[in-house]
Short mmCIF file of C-alpha atoms in Angstrom, two decimals:
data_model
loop_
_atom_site.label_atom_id
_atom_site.label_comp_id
_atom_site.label_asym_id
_atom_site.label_seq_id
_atom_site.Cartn_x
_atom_site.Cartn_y
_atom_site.Cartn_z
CA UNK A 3 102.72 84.85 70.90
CA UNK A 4 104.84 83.58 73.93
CA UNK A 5 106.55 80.75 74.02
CA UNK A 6 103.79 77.64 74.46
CA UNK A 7 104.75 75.58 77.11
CA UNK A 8 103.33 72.00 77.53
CA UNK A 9 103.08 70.43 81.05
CA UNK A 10 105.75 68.19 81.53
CA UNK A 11 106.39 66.41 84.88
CA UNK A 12 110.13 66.49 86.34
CA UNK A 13 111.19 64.11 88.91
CA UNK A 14 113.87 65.48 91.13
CA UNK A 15 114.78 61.84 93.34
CA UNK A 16 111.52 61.24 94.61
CA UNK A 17 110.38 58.60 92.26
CA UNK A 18 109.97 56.32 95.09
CA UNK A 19 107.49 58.30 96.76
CA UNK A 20 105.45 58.21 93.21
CA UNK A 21 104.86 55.10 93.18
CA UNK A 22 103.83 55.02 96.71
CA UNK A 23 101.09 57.53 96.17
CA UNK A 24 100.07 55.80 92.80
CA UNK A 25 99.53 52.41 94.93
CA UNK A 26 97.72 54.72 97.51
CA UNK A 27 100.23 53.59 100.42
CA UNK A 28 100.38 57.04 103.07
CA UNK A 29 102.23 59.63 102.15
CA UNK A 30 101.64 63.37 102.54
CA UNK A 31 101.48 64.27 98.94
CA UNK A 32 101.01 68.20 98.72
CA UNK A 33 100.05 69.98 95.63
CA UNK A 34 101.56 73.61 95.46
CA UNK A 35 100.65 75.46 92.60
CA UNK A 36 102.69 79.78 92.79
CA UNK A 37 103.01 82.04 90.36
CA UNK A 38 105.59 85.65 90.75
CA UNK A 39 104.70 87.90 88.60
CA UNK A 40 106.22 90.64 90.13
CA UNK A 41 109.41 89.99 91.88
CA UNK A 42 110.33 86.98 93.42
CA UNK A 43 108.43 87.76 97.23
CA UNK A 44 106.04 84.53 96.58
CA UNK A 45 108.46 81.96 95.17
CA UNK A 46 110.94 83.03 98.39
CA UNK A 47 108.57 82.34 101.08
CA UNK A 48 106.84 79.54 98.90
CA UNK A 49 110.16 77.88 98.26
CA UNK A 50 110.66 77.91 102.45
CA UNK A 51 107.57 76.01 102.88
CA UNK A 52 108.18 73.61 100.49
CA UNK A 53 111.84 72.47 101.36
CA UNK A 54 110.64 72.46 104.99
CA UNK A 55 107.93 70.14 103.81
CA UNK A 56 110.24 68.02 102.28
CA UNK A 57 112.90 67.92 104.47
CA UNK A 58 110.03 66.54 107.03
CA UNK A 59 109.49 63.65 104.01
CA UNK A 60 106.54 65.06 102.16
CA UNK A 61 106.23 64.82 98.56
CA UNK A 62 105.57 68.44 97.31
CA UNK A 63 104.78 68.84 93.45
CA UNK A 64 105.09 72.93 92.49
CA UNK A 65 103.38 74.15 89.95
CA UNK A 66 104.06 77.38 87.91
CA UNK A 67 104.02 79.20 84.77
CA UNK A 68 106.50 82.00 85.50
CA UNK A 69 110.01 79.65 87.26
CA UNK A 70 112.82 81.51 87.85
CA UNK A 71 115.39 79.03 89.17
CA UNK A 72 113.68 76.61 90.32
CA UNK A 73 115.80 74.33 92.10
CA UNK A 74 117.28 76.85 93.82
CA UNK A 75 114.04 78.10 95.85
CA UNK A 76 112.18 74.77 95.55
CA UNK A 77 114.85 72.38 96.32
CA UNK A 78 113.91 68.43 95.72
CA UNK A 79 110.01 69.15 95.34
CA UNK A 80 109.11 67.92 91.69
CA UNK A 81 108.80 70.60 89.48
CA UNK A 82 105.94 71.09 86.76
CA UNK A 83 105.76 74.06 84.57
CA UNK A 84 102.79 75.14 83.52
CA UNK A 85 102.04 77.04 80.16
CA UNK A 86 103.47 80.30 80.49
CA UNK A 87 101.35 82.83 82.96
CA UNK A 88 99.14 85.51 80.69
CA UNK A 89 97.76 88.38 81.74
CA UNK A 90 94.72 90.60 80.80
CA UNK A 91 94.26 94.32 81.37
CA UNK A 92 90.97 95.77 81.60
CA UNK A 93 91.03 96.69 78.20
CA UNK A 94 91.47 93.38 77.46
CA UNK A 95 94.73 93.32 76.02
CA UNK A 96 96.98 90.08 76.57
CA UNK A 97 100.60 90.23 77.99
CA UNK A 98 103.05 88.31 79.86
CA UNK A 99 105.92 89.09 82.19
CA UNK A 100 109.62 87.80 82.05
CA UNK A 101 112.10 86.87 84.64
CA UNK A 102 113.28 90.68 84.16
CA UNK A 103 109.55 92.41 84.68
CA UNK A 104 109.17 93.31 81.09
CA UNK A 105 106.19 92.55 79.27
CA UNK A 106 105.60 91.49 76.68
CA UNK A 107 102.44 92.22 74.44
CA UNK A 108 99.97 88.71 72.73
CA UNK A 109 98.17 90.65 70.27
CA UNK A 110 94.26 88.89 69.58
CA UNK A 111 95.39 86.09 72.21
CA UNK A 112 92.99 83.63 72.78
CA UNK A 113 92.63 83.49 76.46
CA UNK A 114 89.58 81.02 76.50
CA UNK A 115 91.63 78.60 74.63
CA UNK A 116 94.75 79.67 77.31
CA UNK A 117 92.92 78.72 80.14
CA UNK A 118 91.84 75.19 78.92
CA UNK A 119 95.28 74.26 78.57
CA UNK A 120 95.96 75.54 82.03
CA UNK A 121 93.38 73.56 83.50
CA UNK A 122 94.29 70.36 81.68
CA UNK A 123 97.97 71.07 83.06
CA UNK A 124 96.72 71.29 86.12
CA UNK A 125 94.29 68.19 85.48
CA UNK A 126 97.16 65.58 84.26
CA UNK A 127 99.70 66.76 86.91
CA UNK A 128 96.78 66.36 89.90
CA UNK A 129 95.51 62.94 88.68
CA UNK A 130 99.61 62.07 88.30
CA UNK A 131 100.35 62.82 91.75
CA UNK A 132 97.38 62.27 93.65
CA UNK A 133 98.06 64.79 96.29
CA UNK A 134 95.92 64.21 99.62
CA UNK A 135 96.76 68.35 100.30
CA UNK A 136 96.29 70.98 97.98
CA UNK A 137 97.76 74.79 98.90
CA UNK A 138 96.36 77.77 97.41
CA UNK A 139 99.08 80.26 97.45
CA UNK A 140 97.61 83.90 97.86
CA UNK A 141 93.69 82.78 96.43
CA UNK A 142 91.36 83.14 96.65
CA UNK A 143 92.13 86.34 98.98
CA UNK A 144 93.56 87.65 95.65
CA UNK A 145 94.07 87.47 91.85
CA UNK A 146 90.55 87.12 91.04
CA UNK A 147 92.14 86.26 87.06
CA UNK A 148 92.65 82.80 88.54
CA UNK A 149 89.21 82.20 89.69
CA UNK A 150 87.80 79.90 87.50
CA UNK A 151 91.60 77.47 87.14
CA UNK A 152 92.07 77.67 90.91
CA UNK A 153 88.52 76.00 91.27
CA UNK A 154 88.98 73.29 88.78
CA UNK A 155 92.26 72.58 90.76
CA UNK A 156 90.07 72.22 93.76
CA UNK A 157 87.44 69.62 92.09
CA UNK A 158 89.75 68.18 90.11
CA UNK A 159 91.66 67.08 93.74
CA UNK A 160 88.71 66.23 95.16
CA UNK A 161 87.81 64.25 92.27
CA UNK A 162 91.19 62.12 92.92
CA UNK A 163 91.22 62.08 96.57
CA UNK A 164 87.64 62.61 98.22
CA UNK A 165 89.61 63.78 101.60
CA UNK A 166 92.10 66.04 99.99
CA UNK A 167 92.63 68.98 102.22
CA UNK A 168 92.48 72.20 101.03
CA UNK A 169 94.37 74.94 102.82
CA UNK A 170 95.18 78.87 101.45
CA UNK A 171 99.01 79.94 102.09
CA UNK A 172 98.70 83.77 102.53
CA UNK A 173 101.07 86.57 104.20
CA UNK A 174 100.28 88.75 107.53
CA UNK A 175 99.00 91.63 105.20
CA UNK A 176 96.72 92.38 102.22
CA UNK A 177 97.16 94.96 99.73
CA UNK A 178 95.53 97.90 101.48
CA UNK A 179 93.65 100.16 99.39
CA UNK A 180 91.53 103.14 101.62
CA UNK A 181 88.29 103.28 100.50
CA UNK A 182 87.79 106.62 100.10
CA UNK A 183 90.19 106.49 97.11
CA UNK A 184 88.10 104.07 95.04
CA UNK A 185 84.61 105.53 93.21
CA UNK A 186 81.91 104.29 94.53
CA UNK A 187 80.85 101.66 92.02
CA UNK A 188 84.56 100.85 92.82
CA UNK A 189 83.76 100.56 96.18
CA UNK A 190 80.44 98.06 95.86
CA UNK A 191 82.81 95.79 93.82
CA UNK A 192 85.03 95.45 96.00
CA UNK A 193 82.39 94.20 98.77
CA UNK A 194 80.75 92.04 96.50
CA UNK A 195 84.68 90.52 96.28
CA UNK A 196 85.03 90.48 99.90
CA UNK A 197 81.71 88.37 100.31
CA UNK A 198 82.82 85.85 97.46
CA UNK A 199 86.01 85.25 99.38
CA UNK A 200 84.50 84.76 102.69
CA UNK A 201 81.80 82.51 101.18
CA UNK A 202 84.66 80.45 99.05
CA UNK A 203 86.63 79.73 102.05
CA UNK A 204 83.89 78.77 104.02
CA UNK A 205 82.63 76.55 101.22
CA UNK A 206 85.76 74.50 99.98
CA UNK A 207 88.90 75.04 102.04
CA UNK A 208 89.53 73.43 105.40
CA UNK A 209 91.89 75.51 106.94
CA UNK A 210 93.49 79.40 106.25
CA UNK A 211 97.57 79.60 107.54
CA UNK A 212 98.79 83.21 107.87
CA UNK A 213 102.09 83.74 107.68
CA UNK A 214 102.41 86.10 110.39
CA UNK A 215 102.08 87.05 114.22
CA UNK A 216 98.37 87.84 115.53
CA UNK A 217 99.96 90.06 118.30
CA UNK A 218 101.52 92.15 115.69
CA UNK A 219 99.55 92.16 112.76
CA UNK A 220 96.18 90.06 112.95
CA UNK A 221 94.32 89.65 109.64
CA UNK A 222 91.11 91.45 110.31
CA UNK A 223 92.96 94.44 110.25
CA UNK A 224 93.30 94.06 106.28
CA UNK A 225 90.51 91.75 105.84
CA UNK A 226 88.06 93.27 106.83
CA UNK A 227 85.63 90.35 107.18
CA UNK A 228 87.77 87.92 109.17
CA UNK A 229 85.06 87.34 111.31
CA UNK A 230 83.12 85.89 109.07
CA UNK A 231 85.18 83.15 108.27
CA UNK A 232 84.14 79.97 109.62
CA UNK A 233 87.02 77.90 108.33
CA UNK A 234 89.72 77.84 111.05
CA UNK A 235 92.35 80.80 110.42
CA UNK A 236 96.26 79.60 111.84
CA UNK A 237 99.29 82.25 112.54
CA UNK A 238 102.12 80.42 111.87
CA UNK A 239 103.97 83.02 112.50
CA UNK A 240 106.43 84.83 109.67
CA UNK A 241 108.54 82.48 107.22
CA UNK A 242 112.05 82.77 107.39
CA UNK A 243 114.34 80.04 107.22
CA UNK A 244 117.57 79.70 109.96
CA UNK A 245 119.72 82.44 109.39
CA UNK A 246 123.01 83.60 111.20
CA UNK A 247 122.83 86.37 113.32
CA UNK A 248 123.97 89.82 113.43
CA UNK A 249 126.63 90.24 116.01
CA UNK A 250 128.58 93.79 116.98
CA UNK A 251 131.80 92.16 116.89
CA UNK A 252 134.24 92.57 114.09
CA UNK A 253 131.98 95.28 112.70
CA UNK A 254 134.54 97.78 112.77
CA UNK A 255 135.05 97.63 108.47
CA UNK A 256 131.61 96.27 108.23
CA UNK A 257 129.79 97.14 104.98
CA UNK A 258 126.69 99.69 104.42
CA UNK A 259 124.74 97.33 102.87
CA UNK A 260 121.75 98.65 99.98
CA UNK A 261 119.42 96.46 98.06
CA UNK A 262 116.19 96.41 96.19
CA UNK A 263 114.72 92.83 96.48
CA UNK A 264 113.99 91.30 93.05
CA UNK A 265 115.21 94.54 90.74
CA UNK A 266 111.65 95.41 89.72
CA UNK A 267 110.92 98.86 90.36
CA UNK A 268 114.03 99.02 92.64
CA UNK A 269 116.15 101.37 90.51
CA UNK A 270 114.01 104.84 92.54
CA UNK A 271 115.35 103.70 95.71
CA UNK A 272 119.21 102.59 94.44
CA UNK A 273 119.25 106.37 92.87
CA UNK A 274 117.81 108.14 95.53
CA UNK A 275 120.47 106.12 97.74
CA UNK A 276 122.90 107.29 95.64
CA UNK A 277 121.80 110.79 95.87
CA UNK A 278 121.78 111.33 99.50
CA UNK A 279 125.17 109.32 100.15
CA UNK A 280 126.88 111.73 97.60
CA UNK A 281 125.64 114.80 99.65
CA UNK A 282 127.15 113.19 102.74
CA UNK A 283 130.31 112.40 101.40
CA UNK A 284 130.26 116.00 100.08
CA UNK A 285 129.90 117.22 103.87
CA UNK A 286 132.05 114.28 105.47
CA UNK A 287 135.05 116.13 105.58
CA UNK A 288 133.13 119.33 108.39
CA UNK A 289 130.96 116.62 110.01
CA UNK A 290 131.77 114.39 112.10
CA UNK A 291 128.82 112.21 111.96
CA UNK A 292 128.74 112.22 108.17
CA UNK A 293 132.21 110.89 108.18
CA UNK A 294 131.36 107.82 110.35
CA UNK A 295 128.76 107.15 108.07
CA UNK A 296 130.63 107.01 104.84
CA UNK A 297 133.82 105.76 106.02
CA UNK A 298 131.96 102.62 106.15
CA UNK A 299 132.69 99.86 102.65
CA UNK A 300 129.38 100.10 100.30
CA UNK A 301 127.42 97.28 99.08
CA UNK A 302 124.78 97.78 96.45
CA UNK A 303 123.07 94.87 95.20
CA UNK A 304 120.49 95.55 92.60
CA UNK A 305 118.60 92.00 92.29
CA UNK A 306 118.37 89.93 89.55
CA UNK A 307 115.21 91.81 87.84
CA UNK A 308 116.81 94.88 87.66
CA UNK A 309 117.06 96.31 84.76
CA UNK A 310 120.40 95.65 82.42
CA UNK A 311 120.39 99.27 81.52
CA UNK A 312 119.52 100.91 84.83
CA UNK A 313 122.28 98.37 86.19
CA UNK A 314 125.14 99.72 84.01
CA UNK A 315 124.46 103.29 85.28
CA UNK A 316 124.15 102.36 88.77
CA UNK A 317 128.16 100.69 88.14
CA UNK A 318 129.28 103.48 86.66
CA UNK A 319 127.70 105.87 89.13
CA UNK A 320 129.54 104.35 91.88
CA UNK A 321 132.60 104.43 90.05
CA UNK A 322 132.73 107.82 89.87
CA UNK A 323 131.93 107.73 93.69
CA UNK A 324 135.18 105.75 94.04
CA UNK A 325 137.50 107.79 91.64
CA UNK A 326 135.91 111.00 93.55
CA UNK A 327 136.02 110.59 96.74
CA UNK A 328 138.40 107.28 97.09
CA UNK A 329 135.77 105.43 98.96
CA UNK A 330 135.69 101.46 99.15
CA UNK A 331 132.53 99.94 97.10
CA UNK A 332 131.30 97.35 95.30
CA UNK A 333 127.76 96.47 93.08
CA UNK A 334 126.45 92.92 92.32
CA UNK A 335 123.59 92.18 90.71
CA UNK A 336 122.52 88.93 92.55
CA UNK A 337 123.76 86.95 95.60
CA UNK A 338 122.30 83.52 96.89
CA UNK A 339 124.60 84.83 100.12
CA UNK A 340 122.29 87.60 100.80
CA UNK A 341 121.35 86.35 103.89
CA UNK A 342 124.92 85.44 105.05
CA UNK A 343 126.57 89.20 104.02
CA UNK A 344 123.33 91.26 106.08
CA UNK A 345 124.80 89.40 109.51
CA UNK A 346 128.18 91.15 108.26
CA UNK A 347 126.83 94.29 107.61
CA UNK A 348 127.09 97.00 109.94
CA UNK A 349 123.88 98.99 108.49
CA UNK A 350 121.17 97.71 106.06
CA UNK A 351 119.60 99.97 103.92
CA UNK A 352 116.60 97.78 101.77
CA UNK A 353 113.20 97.95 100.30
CA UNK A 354 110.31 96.31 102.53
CA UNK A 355 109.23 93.21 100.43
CA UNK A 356 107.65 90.40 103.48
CA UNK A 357 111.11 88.61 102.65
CA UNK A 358 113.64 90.88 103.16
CA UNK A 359 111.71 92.78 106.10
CA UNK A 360 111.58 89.58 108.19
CA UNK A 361 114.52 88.39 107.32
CA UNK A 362 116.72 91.70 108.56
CA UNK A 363 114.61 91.46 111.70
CA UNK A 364 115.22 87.70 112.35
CA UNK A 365 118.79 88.60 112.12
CA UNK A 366 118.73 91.44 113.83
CA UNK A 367 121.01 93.83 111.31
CA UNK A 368 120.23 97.43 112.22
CA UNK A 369 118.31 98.86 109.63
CA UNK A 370 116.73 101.22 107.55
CA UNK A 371 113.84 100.01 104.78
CA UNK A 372 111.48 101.60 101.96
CA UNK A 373 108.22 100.43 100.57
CA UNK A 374 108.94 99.80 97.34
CA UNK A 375 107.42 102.72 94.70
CA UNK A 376 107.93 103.88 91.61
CA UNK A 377 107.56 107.45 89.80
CA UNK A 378 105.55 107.89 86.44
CA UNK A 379 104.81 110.97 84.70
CA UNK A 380 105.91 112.85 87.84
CA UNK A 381 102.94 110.46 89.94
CA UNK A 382 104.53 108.71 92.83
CA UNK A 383 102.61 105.19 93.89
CA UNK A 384 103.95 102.78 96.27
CA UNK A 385 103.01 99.60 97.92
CA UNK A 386 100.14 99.92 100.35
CA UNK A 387 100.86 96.41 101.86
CA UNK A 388 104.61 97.59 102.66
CA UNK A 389 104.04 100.61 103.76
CA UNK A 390 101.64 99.23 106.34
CA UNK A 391 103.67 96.99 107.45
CA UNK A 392 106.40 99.32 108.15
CA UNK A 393 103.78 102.03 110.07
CA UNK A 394 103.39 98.94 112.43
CA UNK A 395 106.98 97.80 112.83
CA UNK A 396 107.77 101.53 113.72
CA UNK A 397 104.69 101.42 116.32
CA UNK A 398 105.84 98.70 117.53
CA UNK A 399 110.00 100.32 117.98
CA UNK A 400 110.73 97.23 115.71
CA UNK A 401 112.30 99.08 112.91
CA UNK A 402 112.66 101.93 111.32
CA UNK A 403 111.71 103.31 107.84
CA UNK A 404 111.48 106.35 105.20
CA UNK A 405 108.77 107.61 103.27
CA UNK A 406 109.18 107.39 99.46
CA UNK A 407 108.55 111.36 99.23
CA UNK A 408 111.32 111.21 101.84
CA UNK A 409 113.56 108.96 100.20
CA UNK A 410 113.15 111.19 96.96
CA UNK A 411 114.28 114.35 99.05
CA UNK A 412 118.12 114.02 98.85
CA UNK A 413 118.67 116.30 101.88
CA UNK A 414 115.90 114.86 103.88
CA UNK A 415 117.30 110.96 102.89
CA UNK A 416 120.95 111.93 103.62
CA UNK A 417 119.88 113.23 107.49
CA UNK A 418 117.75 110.25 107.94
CA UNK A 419 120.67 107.75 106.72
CA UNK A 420 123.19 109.47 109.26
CA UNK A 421 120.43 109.87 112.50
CA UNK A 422 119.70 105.98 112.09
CA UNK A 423 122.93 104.48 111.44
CA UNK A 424 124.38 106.87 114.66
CA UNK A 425 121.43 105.62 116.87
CA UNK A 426 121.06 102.22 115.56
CA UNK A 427 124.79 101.22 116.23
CA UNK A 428 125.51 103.35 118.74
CA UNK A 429 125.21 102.09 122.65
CA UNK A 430 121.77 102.99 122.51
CA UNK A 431 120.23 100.02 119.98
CA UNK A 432 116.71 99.82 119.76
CA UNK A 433 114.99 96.34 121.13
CA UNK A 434 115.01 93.21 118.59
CA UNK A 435 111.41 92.43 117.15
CA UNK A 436 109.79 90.24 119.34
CA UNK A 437 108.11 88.33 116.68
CA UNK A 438 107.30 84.59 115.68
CA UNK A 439 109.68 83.92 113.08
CA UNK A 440 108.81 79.98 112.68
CA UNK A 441 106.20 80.20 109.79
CA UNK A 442 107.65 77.34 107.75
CA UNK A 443 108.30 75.12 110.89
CA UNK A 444 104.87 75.54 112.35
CA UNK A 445 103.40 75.41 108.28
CA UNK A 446 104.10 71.74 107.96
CA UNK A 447 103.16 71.12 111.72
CA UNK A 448 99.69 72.41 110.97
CA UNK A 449 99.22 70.18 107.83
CA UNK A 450 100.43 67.27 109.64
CA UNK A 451 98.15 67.70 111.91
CA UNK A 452 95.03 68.35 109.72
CA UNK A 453 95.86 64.85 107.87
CA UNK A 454 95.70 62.97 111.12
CA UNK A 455 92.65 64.36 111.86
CA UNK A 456 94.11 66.66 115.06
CA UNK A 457 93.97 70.18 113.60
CA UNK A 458 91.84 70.67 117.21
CA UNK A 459 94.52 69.55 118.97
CA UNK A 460 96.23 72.83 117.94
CA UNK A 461 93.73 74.94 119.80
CA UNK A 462 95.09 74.14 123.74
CA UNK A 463 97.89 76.08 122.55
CA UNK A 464 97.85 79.27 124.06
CA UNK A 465 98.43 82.88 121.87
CA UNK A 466 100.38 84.20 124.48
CA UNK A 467 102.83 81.36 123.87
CA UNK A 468 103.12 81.40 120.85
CA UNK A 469 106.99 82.22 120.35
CA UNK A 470 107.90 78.75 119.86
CA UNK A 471 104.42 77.23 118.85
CA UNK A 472 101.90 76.04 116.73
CA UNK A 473 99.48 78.52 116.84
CA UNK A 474 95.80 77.99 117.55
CA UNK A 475 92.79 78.87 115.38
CA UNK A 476 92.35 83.07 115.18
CA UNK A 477 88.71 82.49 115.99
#
């Protein structure tokens, strides 16, 4: 069985503020529970949220069963961990999933007696804080496991503070599944879902914040009853802290730069990579344009869920690389500078998690990205939500990106590398994404706003400004 972990409350200097909202004095007091089960994609734009909340002196309480450094993504928020996240298959076998995505297997778990604890977790940390907002991070749009704990979290804060505010954090797109590749009892289920959500919203949230751009990516385009909602829907626009910018000068010994995100499922891409730069190294010394490619220092950094194994082969790979064809490379398997060395790069090569997508646009590093995917008995899947996301940047001239089934075509991967990095940082550049990259800003301007009673105020601002804006309600 995993490793039982009581509820504990850690104060992280906010003690003062504690005591405030145990005498009742006002303070925004914001209940945040996240859980990353795969990757780290909710715990990096979660973590942005919170430290803008607290830099703007809100007391944030985050609550998870599945940390993975906490302080760094989650700053001075108090931290309270939660028994350890457990999963259930349809089958109904138990598991759970470490830092590294490898699960492990609860044999006869008792998941009734799993989620009591949960919900008394939650219980003792909500009456503890007394939090006057409550943020449901991805639910109920999703994760139907949580159902019955996220609505005990909702009475439970209701229960404390009659006006608590309920508001669901959720990203610009839903997973995207096409109907006509789900049976048709498959299908019905997944309406019945759709209805549930709509009526849940309507019925005990106050407001919906979408972390993205309506003029790129609106929601009803992968929820397909938006329109039913009659809880007001925000676009905050896409979360992404400040971040230096990408510059053409000094780019001349600039690095190709090639990561995965979190590791998980991230070693297809680093060996298809791999793959294709071999072939043009192999052809560098006849073409021209291969040789401006390569000449170029390489970067690979794997992420910190990459597998240990997978990691060793990917080191010595590109030491052979290096003792083979002399070039200039490096591999790391995590940097907290990630941010800093894509404004140095002169190329970035990545897969398209929401955080490392928006963050190589807000920068402005040319680039090249893949939805993340994985190959199983010969069966290619990727992510539906990433790939979607992509179609639209490249719509849009925004960005550019390969097909898995290209990626895992060494010839095909190796052209596309060389076209890209030739066009994208030649004279030629293709236009910076004109998007709204002040999610967390506009995030705690909303809530602000809803606790003084103003979230109407928010409406005579206009879409079409909504660059540098709090953006009104979608309906």
């Amino acid at each position: 069985m995993a490793e039982d972990k009581s509820s504990h409350f850690i104060s992280v200097g906010r003690d003062e503020a504690l005591a405030s909202a145990a005498n009742g004095s006002e303070v925004s007091r914001v209940y945040f529970p996240v859980e990353s089960l795969v990757g780290l994609g909710h715990f990096n734009r979660t973590g942005q949220l919170v430290r803008s909340m607290t830099a703007q002196g809100m007391d944030v309480t985050v609550a998870s069963g599945t940390f993975v450094d906490p302080e760094r993504f989650f700053g001075d928020a108090n931290i309270v961990e939660l028994p350890t996240y457990v999963l259930q298959n349809k089958s109904g076998k138990c598991y759970t999933i470490a830092a590294n995505g490898e699960r492990t297997h609860l044999p006869d778990y008792d998941m009734e007696e799993y989620a009591e604890r949960r919900a008394e977790a939650h219980s003792i940390t909500i009456e503890s804080t007394r939090p006057n907002v409550t943020v449901s991070e991805f639910w109920p749009f999703d994760r139907p496991a949580i159902d019955g704990e996220m609505e005990s979290v909702l009475t439970v804060s209701k229960e404390v503070i009659t006006d608590n505010i309920a508001v669901v954090s959720v990203r610009d797109v839903l997973d995207v599944v096409p109907d006509e590749q789900l049976t048709e009892d498959e299908r019905a289920e997944k309406q019945e879902r759709l209805k549930w959500v709509v009526d849940k919203i309507n019925a005990d949230f106050d407001a919906v914040l979408v972390h993205g751009d309506p003029n790129f990516i609106p929601l009803s385009e992968t929820f397909a009853r938006a329109a039913e909602l009659k809880t007001p829907v925000f676009y905050t626009g896409y979360v992404v802290s400040d971040l230096p910018k990408w510059s053409e000068a000094d780019k001349e010994n600039a690095p190709m730069l090639v990561s995965c995100g979190s590791g998980v499922d991230g070693h297809e891409m680093i060996y298809a990579f791999l793959t294709a730069w071999e072939k043009l190294l192999e052809r560098s010394a006849e073409d021209s344009g291969a040789a401006e490619v390569t000449n170029r220092p390489l970067h690979v950094i794997t992420g910190p869920r990459f597998a240990p194994k997978a990691f060793e082969y990917v080191v010595d790979w590109v030491q052979e690389l290096q003792d083979n064809y002399g070039i200039d490379a490096k591999v790391d398997n995590y940097r907290t500078d990630y941010t800093d060395l894509l404004a140095q790069a002169a190329f970035s090569i990545s897969l398209a998690g929401y955080n490392t997508t928006l963050e190589t646009l807000a920068v402005g590093t040319p680039s090249l990205f893949i939805p993340k995917y994985a190959v199983n008995r010969g069966k290619m899947r990727w992510s539906t939500e990433q790939l979607y996301r992509l179609e639209r940047l490249e719509e849009k001239d925004y960005g550019r990106f390969v097909h898995p089934e290209q990626a895992q075509d060494s010839d095909v991967f190796a052209e596309i590398v060389q076209r890209e990095f030739l066009a994208q940082t030649g004279p030629d550049r293709k236009q910076k994404a004109q998007l709204n990259f002040d999610g967390a800003a506009n995030t705690v301007k909303i809530i602000q706003q809803l606790l003084e009673g103003q979230g109407q105020d928010i409406s005579a601002v206009p879409v079409k400004d909504q660059q540098r804006a709090v953006l009104q309600p979608s309906r």
